[in-house]
PDB file of C-alpha atoms in Angstrom:
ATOM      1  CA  UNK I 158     -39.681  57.987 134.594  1.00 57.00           C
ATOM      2  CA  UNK I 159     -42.044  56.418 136.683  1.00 77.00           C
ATOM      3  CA  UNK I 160     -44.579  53.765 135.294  1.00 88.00           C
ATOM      4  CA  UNK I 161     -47.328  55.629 136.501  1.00 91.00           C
ATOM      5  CA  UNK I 162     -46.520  58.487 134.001  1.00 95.00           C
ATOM      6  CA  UNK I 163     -45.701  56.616 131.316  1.00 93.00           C
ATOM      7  CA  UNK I 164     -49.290  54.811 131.497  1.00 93.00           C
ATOM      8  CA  UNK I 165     -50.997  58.392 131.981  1.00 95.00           C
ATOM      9  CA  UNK I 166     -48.466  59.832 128.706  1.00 96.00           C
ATOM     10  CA  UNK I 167     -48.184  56.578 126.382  1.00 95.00           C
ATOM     11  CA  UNK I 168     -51.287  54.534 127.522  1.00 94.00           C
ATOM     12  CA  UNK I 169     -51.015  50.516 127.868  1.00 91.00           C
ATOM     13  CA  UNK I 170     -47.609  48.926 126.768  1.00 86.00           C
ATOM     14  CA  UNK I 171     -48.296  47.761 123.265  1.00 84.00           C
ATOM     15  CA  UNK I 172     -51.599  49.387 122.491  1.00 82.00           C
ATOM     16  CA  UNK I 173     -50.755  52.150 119.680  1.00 76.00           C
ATOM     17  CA  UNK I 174     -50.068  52.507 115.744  1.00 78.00           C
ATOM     18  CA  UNK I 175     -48.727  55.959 115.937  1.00 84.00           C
ATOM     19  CA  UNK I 176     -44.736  55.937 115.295  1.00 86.00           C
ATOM     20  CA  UNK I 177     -45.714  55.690 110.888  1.00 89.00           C
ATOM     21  CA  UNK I 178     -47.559  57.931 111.319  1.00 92.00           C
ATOM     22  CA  UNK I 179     -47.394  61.691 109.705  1.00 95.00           C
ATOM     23  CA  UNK I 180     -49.109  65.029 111.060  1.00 94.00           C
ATOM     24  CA  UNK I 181     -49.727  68.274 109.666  1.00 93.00           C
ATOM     25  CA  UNK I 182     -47.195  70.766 110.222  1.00 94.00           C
ATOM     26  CA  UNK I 183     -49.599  73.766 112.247  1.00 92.00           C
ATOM     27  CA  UNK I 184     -49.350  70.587 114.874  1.00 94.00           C
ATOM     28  CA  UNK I 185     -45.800  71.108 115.212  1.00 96.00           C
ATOM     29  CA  UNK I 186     -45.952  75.219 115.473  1.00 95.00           C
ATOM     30  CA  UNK I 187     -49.043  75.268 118.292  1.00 95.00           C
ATOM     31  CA  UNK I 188     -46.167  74.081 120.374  1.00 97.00           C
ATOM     32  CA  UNK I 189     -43.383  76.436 120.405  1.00 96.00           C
ATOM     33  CA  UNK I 190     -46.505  78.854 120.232  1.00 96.00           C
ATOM     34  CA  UNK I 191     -48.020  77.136 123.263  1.00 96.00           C
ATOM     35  CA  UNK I 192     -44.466  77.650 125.314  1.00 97.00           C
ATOM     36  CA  UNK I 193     -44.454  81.051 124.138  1.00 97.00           C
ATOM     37  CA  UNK I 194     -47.080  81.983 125.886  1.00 97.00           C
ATOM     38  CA  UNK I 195     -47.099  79.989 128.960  1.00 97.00           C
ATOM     39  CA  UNK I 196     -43.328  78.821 129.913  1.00 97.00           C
ATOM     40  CA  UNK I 197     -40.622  80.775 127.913  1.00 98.00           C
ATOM     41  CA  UNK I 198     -38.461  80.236 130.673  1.00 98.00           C
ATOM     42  CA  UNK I 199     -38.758  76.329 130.171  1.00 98.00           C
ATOM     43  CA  UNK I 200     -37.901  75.860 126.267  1.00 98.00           C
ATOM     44  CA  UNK I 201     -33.919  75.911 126.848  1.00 98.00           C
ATOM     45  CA  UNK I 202     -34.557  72.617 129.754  1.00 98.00           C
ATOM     46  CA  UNK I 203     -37.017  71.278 127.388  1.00 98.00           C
ATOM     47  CA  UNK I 204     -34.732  71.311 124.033  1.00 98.00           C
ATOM     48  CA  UNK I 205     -32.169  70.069 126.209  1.00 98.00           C
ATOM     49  CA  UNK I 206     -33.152  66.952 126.666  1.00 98.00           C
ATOM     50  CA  UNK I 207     -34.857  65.866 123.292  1.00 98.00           C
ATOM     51  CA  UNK I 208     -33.208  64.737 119.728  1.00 97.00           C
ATOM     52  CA  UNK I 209     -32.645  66.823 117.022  1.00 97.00           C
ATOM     53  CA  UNK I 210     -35.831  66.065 115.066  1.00 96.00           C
ATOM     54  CA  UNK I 211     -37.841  66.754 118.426  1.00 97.00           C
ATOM     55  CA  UNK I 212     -35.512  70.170 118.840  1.00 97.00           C
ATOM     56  CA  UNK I 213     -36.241  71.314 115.024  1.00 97.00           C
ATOM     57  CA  UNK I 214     -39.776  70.650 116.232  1.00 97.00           C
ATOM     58  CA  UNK I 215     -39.470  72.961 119.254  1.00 97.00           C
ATOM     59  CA  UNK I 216     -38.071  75.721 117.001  1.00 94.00           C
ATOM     60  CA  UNK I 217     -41.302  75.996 114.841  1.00 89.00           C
ATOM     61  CA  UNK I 218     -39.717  76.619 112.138  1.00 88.00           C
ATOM     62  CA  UNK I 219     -41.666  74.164 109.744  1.00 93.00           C
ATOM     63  CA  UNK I 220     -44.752  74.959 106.883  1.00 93.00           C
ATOM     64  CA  UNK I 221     -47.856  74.809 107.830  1.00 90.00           C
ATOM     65  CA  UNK I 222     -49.063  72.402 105.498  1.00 91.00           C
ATOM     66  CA  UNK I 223     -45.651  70.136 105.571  1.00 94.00           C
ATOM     67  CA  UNK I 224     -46.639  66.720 106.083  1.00 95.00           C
ATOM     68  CA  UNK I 225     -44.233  65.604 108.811  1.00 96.00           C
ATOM     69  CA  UNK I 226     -43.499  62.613 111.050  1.00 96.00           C
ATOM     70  CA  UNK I 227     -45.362  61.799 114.074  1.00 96.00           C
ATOM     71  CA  UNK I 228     -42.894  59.967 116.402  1.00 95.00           C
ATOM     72  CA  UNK I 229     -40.729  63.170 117.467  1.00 97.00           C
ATOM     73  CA  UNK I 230     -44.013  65.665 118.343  1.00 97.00           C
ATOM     74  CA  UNK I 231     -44.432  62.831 121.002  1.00 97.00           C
ATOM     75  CA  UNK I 232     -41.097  62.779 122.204  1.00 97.00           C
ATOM     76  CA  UNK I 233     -41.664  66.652 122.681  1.00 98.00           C
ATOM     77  CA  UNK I 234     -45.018  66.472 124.077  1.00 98.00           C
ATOM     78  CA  UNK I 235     -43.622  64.325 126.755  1.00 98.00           C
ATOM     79  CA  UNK I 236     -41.249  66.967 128.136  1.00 98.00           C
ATOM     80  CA  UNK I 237     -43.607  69.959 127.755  1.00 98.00           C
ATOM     81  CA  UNK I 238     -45.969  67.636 130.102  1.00 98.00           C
ATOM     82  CA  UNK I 239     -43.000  66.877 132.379  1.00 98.00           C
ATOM     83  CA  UNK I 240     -40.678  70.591 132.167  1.00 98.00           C
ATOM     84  CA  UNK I 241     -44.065  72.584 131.406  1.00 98.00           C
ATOM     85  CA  UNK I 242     -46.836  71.193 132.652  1.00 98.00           C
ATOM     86  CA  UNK I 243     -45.508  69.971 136.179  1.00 96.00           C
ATOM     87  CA  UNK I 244     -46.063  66.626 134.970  1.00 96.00           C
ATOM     88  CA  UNK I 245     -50.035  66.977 134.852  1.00 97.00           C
ATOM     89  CA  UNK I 246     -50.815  65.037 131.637  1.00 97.00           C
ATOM     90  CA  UNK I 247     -53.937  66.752 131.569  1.00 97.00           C
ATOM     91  CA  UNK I 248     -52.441  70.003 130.701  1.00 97.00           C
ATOM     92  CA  UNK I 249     -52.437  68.947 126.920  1.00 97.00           C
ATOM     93  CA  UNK I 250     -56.041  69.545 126.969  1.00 97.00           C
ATOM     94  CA  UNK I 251     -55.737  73.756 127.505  1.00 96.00           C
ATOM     95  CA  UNK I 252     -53.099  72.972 124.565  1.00 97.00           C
ATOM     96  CA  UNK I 253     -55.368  71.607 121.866  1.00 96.00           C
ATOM     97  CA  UNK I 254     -58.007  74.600 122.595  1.00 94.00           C
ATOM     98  CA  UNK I 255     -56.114  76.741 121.871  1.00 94.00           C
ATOM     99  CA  UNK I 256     -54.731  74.967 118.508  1.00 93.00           C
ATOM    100  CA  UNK I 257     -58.613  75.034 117.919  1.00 88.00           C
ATOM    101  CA  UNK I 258     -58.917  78.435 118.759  1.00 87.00           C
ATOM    102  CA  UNK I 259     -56.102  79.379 116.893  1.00 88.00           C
ATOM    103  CA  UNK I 260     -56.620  77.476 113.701  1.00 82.00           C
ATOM    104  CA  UNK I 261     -60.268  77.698 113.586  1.00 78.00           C
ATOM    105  CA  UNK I 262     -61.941  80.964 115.510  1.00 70.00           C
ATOM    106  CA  UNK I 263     -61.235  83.213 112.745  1.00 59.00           C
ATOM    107  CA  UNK I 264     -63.833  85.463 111.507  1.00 49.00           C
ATOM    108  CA  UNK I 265     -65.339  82.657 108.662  1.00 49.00           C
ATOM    109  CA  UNK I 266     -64.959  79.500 111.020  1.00 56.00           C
ATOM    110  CA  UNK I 267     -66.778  81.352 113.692  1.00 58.00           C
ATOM    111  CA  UNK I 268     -69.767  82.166 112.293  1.00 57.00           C
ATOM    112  CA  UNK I 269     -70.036  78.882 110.369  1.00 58.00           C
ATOM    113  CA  UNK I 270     -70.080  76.661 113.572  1.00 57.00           C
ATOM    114  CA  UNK I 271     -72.390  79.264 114.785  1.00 58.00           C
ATOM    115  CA  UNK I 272     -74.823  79.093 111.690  1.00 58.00           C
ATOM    116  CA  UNK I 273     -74.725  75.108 111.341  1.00 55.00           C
ATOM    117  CA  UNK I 274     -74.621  74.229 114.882  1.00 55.00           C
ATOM    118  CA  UNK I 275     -73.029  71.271 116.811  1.00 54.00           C
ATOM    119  CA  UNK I 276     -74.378  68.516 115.317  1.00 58.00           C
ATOM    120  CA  UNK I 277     -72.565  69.437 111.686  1.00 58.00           C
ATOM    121  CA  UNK I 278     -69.636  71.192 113.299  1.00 62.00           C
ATOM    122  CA  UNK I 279     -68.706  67.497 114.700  1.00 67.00           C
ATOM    123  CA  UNK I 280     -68.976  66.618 110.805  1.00 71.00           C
ATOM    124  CA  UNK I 281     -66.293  69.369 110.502  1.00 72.00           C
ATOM    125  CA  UNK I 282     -64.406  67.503 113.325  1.00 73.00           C
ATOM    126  CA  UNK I 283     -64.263  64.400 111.630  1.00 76.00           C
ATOM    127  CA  UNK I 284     -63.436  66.230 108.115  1.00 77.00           C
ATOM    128  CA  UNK I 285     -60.202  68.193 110.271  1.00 79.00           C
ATOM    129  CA  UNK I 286     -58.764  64.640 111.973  1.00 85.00           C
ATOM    130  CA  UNK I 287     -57.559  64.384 108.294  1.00 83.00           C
ATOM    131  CA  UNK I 288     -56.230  67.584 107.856  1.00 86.00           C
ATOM    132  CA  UNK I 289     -54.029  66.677 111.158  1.00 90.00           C
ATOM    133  CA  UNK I 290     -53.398  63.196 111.069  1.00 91.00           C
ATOM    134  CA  UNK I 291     -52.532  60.100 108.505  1.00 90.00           C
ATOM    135  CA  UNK I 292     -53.664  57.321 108.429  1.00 91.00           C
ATOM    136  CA  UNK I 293     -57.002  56.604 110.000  1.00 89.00           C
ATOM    137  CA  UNK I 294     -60.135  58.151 110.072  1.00 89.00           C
ATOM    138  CA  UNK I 295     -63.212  59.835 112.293  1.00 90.00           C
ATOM    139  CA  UNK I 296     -67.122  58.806 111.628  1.00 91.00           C
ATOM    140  CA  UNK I 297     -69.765  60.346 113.477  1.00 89.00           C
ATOM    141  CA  UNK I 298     -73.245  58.675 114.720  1.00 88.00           C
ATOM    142  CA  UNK I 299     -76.099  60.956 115.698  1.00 80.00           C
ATOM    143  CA  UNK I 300     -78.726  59.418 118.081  1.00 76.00           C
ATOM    144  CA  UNK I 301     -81.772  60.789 120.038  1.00 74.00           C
ATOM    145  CA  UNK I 302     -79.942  61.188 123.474  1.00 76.00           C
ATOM    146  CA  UNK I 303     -76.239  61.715 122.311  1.00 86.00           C
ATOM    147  CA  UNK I 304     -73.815  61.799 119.242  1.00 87.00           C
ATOM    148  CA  UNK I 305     -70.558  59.793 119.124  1.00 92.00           C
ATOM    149  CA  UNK I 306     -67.778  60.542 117.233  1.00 92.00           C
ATOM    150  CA  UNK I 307     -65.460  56.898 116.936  1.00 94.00           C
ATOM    151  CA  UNK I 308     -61.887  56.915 115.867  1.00 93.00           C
ATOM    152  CA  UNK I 309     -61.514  53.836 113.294  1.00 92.00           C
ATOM    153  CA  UNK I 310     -58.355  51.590 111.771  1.00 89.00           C
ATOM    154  CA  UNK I 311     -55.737  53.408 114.275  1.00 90.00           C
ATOM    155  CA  UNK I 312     -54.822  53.938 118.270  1.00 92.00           C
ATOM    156  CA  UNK I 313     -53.196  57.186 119.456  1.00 92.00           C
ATOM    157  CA  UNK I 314     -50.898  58.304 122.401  1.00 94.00           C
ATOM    158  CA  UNK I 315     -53.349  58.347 125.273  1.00 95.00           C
ATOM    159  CA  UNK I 316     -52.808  61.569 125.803  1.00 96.00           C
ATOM    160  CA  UNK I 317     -53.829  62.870 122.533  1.00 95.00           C
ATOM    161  CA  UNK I 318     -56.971  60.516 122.366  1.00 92.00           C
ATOM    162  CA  UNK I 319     -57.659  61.272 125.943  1.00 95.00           C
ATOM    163  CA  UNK I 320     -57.219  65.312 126.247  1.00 96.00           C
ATOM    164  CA  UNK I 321     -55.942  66.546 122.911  1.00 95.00           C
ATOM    165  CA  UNK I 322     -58.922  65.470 121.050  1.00 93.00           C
ATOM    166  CA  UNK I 323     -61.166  65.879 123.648  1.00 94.00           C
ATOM    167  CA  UNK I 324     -60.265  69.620 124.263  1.00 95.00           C
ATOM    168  CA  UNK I 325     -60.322  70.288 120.607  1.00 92.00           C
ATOM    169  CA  UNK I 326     -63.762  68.942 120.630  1.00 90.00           C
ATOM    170  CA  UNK I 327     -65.257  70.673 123.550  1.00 91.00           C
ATOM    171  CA  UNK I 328     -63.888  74.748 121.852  1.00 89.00           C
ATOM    172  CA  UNK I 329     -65.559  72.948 118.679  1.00 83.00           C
ATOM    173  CA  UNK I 330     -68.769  72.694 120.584  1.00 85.00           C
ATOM    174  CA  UNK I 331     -68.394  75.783 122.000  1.00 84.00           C
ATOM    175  CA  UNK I 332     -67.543  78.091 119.029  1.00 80.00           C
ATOM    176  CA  UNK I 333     -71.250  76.190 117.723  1.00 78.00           C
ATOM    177  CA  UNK I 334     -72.917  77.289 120.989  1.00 79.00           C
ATOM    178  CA  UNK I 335     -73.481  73.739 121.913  1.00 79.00           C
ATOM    179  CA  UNK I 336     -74.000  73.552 125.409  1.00 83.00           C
ATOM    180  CA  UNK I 337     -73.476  69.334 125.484  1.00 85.00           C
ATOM    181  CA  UNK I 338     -70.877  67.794 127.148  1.00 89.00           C
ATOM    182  CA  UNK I 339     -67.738  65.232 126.123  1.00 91.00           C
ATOM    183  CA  UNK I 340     -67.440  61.799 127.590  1.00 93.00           C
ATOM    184  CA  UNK I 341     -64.782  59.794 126.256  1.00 94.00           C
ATOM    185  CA  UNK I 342     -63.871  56.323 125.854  1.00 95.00           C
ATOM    186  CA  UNK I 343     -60.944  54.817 125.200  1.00 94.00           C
ATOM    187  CA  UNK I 344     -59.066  51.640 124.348  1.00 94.00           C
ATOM    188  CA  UNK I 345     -55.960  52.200 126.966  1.00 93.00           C
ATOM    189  CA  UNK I 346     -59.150  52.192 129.876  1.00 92.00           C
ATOM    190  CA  UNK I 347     -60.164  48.817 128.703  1.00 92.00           C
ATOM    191  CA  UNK I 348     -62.646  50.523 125.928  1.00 93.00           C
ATOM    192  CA  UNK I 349     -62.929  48.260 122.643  1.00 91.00           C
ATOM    193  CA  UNK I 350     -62.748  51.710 120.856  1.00 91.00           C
ATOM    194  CA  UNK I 351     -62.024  55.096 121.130  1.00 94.00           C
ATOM    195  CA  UNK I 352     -64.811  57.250 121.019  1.00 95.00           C
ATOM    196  CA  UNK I 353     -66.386  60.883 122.453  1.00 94.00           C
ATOM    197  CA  UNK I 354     -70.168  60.890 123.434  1.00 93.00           C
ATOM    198  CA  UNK I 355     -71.563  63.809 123.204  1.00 91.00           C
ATOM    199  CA  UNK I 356     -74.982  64.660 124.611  1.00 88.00           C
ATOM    200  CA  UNK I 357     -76.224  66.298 128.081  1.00 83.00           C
ATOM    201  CA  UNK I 358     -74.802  64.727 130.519  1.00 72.00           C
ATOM    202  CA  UNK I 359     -76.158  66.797 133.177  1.00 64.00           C
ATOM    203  CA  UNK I 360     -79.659  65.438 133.022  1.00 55.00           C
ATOM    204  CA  UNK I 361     -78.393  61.863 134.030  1.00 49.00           C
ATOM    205  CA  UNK I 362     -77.064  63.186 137.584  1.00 47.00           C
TER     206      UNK I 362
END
């Protein structure tokens, strides 16, 4: 695996407090739902060349609301970028909208980001980064020209920080009708924090 790769996937050597970490278990089943839909033909390549806890992973087969280790949705999020994806790290950012679609578009969710707009559905963002993920936390900062949403105590997988949360964001904003748009800073680029600004970036062009 080239270095290249591994700095797009992992993010600097050394940055990252992930691997004690636990997730919830609807993490786990948006994969095998993901390859479903998009590469059936590449699960048998993929769960050949991942451990078992990654392969029980790839099955689906867990609860919903199981609590479960972090460490092996990584290992399998590396080969459905690399077997799935054609190696474009970036492709983990149509994943997590459609986990947002999927776990939050329903009939209730919808209209409530529609009735309380963007600026309190990112309030609801913060609120779900615990529903997903232990430890750390999400605060939110509203400001004339832009919000920013900061993640505190903890540093993630670059890819998740970089195009999972960013994607789940931007179907956030969208199921709100908030036209803004996500810029995103992060420690693995040299940022002191990670962090999505959110405000209309089109005006500054």
């Amino acid at each position: 695996m080239s270095d290249a790769f591994d700095l797009a996937f992992f993010g600097q050597p050394g940055l990252g407090t992930w691997q004690d970490w636990t997730l919830k278990g609807s993490l786990v089943r948006s994969r095998r739902r993901y390859l479903d839909a998009h590469a059936p033909d590449r699960i048998a390549a993929i769960r050949s060349v991942i451990g078992p806890e990654a392969r029980h992973y790839l099955e689906g087969d867990v609860l919903v609301s199981a609590r479960l280790p972090y460490p092996p949705l990584v290992e399998l999020d590396k080969q459905i970028v690399l077997l799935a994806m054609g190696g474009q790290v970036s492709g983990m950012r149509t994943l997590a909208d459609e986990i947002a679609k999927f776990d939050l578009d329903g009939g209730l969710y919808r209209g409530l980001f529609r009735l309380i707009g963007g600026t309190l559905s990112m309030r609801v963002y913060a609120m779900a980064y615990q529903t997903y993920f232990q430890p750390g936390s999400v605060s939110v900062s509203e400001g004339n020209a832009e919000s920013i949403i900061t993640l505190n105590d903890v540093i993630l997988p670059r890819y998740m920080c970089e195009f999972g949360f960013t994607g789940y964001l931007e179907r956030m904003l969208r199921m709100a009708r908030d036209e803004r748009t996500v810029r995103h800073d992060c420690v693995h680029a040299g940022q002191r924090q990670c962090s999505w600004r959110v405000g209309d970036f089109r005006s500054l062009r």
